[in-house]
Tab-separated table of C-alpha atoms and ligand atoms in Angstrom:
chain	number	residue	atom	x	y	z
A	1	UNK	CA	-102.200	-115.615	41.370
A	2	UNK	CA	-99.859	-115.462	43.923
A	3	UNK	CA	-98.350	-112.707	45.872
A	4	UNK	CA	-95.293	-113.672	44.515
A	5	UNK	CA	-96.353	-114.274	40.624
A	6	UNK	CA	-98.002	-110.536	41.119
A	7	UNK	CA	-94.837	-109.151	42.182
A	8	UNK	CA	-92.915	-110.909	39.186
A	9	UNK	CA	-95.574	-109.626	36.663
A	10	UNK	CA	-95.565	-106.235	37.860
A	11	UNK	CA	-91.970	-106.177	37.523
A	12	UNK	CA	-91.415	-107.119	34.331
A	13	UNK	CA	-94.064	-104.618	33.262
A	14	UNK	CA	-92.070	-101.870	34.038
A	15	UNK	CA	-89.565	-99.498	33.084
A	16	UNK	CA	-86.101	-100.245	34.725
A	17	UNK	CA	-85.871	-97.272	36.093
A	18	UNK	CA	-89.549	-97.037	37.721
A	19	UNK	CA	-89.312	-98.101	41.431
A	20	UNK	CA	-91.529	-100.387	43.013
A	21	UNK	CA	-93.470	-99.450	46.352
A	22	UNK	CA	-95.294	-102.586	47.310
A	23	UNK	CA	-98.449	-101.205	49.390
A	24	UNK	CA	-99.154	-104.288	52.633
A	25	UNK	CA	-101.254	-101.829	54.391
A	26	UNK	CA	-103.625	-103.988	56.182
A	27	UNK	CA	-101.969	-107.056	55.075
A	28	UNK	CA	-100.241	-109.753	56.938
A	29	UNK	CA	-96.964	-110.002	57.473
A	30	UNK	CA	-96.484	-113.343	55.816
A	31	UNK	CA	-97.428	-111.318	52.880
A	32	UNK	CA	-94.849	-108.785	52.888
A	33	UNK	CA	-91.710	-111.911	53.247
A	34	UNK	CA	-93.809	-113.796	50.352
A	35	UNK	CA	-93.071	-110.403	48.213
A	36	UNK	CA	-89.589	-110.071	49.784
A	37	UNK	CA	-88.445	-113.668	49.097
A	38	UNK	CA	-88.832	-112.532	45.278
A	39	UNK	CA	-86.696	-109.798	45.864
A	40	UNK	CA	-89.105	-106.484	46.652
A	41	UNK	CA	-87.290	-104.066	49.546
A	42	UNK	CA	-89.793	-101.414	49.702
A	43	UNK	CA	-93.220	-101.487	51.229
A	44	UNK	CA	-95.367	-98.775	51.882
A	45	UNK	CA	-98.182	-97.952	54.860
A	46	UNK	CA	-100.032	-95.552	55.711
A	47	UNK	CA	-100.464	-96.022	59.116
A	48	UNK	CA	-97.977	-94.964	62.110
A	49	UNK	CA	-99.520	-97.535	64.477
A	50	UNK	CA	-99.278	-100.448	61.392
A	51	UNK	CA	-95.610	-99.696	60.845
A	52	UNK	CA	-94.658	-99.246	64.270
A	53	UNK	CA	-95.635	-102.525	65.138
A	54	UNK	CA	-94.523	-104.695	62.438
A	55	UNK	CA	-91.347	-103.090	60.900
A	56	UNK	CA	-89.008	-104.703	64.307
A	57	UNK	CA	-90.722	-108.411	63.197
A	58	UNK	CA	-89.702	-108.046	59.568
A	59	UNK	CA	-86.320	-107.740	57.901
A	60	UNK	CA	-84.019	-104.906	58.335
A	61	UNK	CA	-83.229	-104.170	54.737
A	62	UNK	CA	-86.997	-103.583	53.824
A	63	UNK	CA	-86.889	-99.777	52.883
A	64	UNK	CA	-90.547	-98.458	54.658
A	65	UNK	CA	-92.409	-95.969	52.630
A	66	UNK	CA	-94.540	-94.206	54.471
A	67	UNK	CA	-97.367	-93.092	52.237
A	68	UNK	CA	-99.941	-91.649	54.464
A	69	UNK	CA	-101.257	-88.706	56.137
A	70	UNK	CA	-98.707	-88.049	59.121
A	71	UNK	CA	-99.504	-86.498	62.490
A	72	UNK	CA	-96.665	-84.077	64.052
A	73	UNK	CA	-97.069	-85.870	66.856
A	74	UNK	CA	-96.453	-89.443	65.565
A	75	UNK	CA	-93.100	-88.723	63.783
A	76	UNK	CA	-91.006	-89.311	66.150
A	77	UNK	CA	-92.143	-93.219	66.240
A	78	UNK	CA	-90.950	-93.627	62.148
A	79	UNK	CA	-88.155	-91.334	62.329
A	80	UNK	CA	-85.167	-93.702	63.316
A	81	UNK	CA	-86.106	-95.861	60.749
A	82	UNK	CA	-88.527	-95.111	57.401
A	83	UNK	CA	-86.957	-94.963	54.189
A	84	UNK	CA	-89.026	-92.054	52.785
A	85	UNK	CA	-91.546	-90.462	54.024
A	86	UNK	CA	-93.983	-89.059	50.614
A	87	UNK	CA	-96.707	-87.604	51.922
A	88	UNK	CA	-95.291	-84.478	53.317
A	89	UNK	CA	-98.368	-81.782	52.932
A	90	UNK	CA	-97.484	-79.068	55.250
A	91	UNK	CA	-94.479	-77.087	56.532
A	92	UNK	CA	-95.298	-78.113	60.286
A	93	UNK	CA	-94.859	-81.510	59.302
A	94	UNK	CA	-91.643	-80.843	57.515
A	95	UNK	CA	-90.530	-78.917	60.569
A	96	UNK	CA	-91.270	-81.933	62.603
A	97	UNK	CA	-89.548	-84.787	60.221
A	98	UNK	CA	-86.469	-82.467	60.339
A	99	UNK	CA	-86.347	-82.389	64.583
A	100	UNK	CA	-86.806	-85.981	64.525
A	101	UNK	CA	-84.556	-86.527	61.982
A	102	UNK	CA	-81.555	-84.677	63.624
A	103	UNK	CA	-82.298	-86.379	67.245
A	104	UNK	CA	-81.374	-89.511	65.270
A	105	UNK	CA	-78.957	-88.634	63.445
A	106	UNK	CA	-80.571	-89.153	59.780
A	107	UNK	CA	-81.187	-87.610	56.820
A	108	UNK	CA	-84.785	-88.267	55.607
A	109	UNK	CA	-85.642	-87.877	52.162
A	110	UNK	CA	-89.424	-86.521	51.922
A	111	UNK	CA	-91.349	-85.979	48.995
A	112	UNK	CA	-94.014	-82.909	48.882
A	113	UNK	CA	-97.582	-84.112	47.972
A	114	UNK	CA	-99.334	-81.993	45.691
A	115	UNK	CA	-103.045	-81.658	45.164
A	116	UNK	CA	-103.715	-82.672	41.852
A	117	UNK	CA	-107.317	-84.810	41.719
A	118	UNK	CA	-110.493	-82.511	40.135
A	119	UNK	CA	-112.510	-83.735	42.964
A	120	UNK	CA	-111.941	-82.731	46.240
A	121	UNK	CA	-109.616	-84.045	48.674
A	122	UNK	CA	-108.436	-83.267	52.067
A	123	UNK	CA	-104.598	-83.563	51.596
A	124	UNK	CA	-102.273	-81.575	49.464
A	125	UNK	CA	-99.915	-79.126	49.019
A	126	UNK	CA	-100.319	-76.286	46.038
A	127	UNK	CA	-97.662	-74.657	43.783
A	128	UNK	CA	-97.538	-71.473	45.370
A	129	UNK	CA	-97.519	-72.713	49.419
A	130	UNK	CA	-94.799	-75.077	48.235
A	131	UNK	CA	-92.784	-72.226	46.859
A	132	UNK	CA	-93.401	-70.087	49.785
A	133	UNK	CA	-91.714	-73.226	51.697
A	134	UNK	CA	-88.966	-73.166	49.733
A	135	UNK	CA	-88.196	-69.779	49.725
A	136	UNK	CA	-88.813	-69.382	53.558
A	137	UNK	CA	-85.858	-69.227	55.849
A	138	UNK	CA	-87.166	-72.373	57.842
A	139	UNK	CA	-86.527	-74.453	55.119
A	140	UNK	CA	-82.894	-73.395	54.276
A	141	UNK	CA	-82.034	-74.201	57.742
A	142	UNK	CA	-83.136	-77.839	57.543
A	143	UNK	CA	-80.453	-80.278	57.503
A	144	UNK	CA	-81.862	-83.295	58.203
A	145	UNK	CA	-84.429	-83.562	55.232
A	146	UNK	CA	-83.631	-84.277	51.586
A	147	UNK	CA	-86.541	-83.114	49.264
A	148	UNK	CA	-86.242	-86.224	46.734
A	149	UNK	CA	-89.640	-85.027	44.540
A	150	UNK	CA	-92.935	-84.858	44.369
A	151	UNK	CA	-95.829	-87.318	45.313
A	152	UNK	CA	-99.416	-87.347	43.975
A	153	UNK	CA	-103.009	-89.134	43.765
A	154	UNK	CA	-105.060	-89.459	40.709
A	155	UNK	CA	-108.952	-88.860	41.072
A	156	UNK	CA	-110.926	-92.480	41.502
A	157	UNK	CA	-112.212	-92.627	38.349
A	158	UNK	CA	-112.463	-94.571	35.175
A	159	UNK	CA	-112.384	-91.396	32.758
A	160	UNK	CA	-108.716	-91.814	31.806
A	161	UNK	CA	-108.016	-88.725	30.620
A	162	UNK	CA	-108.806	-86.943	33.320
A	163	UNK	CA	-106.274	-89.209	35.282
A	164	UNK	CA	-103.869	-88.386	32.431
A	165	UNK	CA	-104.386	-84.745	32.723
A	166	UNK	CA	-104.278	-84.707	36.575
A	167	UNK	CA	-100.702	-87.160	36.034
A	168	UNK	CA	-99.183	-84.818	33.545
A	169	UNK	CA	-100.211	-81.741	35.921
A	170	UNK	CA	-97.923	-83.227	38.652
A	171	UNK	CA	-94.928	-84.170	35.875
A	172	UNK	CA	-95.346	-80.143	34.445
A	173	UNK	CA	-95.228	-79.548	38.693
A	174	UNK	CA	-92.358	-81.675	39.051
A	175	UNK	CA	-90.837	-79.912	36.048
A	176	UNK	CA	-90.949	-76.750	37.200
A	177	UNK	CA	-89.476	-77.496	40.854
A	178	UNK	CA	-86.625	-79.022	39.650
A	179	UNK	CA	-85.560	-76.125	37.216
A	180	UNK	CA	-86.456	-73.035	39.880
A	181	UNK	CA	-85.055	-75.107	42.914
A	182	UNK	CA	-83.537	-78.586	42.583
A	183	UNK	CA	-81.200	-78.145	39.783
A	184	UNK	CA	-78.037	-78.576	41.513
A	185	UNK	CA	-79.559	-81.295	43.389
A	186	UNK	CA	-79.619	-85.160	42.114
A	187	UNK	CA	-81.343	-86.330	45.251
A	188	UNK	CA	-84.763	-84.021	43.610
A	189	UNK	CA	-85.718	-87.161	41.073
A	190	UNK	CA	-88.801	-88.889	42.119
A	191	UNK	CA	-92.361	-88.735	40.281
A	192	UNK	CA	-94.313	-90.602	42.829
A	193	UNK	CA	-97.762	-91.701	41.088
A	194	UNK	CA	-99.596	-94.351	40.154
A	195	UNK	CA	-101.774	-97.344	41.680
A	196	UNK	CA	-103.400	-100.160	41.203
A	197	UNK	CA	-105.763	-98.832	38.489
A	198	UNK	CA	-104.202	-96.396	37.404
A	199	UNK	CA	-100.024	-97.313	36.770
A	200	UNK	CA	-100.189	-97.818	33.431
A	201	UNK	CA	-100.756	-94.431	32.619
A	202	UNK	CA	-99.045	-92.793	35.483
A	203	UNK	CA	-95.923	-94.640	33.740
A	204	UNK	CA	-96.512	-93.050	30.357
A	205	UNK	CA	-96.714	-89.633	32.001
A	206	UNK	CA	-93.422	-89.930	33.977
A	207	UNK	CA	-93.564	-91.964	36.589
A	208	UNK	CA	-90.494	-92.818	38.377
A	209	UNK	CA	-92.237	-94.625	41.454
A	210	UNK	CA	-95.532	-96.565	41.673
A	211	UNK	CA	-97.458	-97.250	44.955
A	212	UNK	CA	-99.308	-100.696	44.211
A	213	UNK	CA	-101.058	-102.331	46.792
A	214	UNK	CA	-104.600	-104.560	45.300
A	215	UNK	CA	-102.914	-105.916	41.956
A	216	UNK	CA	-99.879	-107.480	45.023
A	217	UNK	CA	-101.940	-108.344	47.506
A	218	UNK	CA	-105.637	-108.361	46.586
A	219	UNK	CA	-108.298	-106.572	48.214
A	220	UNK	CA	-108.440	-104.785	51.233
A	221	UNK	CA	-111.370	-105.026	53.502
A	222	UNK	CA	-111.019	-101.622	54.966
A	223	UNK	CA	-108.166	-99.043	54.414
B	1	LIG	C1	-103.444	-97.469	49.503
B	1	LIG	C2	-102.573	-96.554	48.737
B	1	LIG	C3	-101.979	-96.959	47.533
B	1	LIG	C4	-102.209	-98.313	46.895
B	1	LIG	O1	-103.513	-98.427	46.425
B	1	LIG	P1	-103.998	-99.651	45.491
B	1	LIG	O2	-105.143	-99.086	44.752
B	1	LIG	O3	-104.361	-100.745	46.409
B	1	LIG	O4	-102.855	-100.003	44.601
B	1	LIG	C5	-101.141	-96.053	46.904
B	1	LIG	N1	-100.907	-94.829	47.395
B	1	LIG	C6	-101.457	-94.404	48.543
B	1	LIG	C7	-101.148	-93.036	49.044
B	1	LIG	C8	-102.315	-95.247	49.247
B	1	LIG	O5	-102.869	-94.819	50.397
């Protein structure tokens, strides 16, 4: 199938309300306008370099994701620009986004990445740093940043209810924030999780935004 029939069936798949992040890292751009011709805006990568260099070539209303592990020092190249950045899994980095984003003039909506996978994985925030974030007086000065959620990654694994479990962790995560923080705030609504192999199930636990790259554009040789 097509770039293009994969968008369509993915779409149709799921909920209305469950946004669509179309993962081209590593793929060409011809790829990206084959998905945007069928009507997809956002794309996600996970590379500064990646994005950098293709997002002037492509069209402006493409809303960039940025999905990936982000260096302090590197987000100043996305900040006039991304559309979300939802990998945020540290205060420096949050510090950073929020610099950036009041040089340009923006308000960037971040979402905090939890840790949530059994197995062990570099990246992640827990409940109680995030909380010490929120409740620190860095963060209530921050103007520039819109916490829109929470972001999270499933273990690799084909036991399915530990990917439930690990899903519904994030939702009871999500949950939590938004009661003790976020309740005045409508901007706090995303449940960022689910790929490729794991969507379906991400979607019955809560999703409001999947990151799909293989079932769009096949394969990738390296990531
Ligand atoms: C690569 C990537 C995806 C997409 O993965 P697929 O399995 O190809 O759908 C989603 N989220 C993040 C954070 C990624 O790095």
């Amino acid at each position: 199938m097509s770039v293009a029939d994969n968008i369509i069936k993915i779409k149709n798949e799921l909920p209305e309300k469950v946004k669509l992040v179309a993962v081209s890292k590593t793929k060409p751009d011809s790829m990206v306008l084959e998905a945007y011709d069928v009507g997809q805006r956002i794309f996600g990568e996970n590379k500064v370099q990646d994005l950098v260099s293709r997002q002037p070539d492509l069209p402006k209303d493409i809303q960039w994701h940025f999905i990936g592990h982000l260096q302090t020092n590197k987000v100043k190249f996305i900040a006039p620009f991304i559309s979300m950045i939802e990998a945020v899994d540290r205060l420096k980095v949050l510090i950073e986004i929020n610099r950036q984003a009041l040089t340009f003039n923006r308000v960037i909506p971040c979402l905090l990445q939890f840790h949530i996978a059994e197995e062990e994985t570099k990246f992640g925030l827990d409940i109680d740093e995030v909380k010490d974030l929120l409740e620190s007086e860095e963060y209530g000065k921050m103007k520039n940043i819109s916490i829109a959620g929470v972001m999270g990654m499933a273990t690799f694994t084909d036991d399915e209810d530990q990917v439930r479990r690990e899903f519904r962790r994030l939702r009871n995560i999500f949950r939590e924030l938004k009661v003790t923080y976020f309740s005045e705030e409508p901007a706090f609504k995303e449940l960022s999780m689910g790929m490729s192999g794991d969507y379906h199930i991400a979607i019955e636990e809560g999703s409001t935004m999947v990151r799909i790259g293989s079932d769009i554009f096949g394969e990738r040789n390296f990531h």
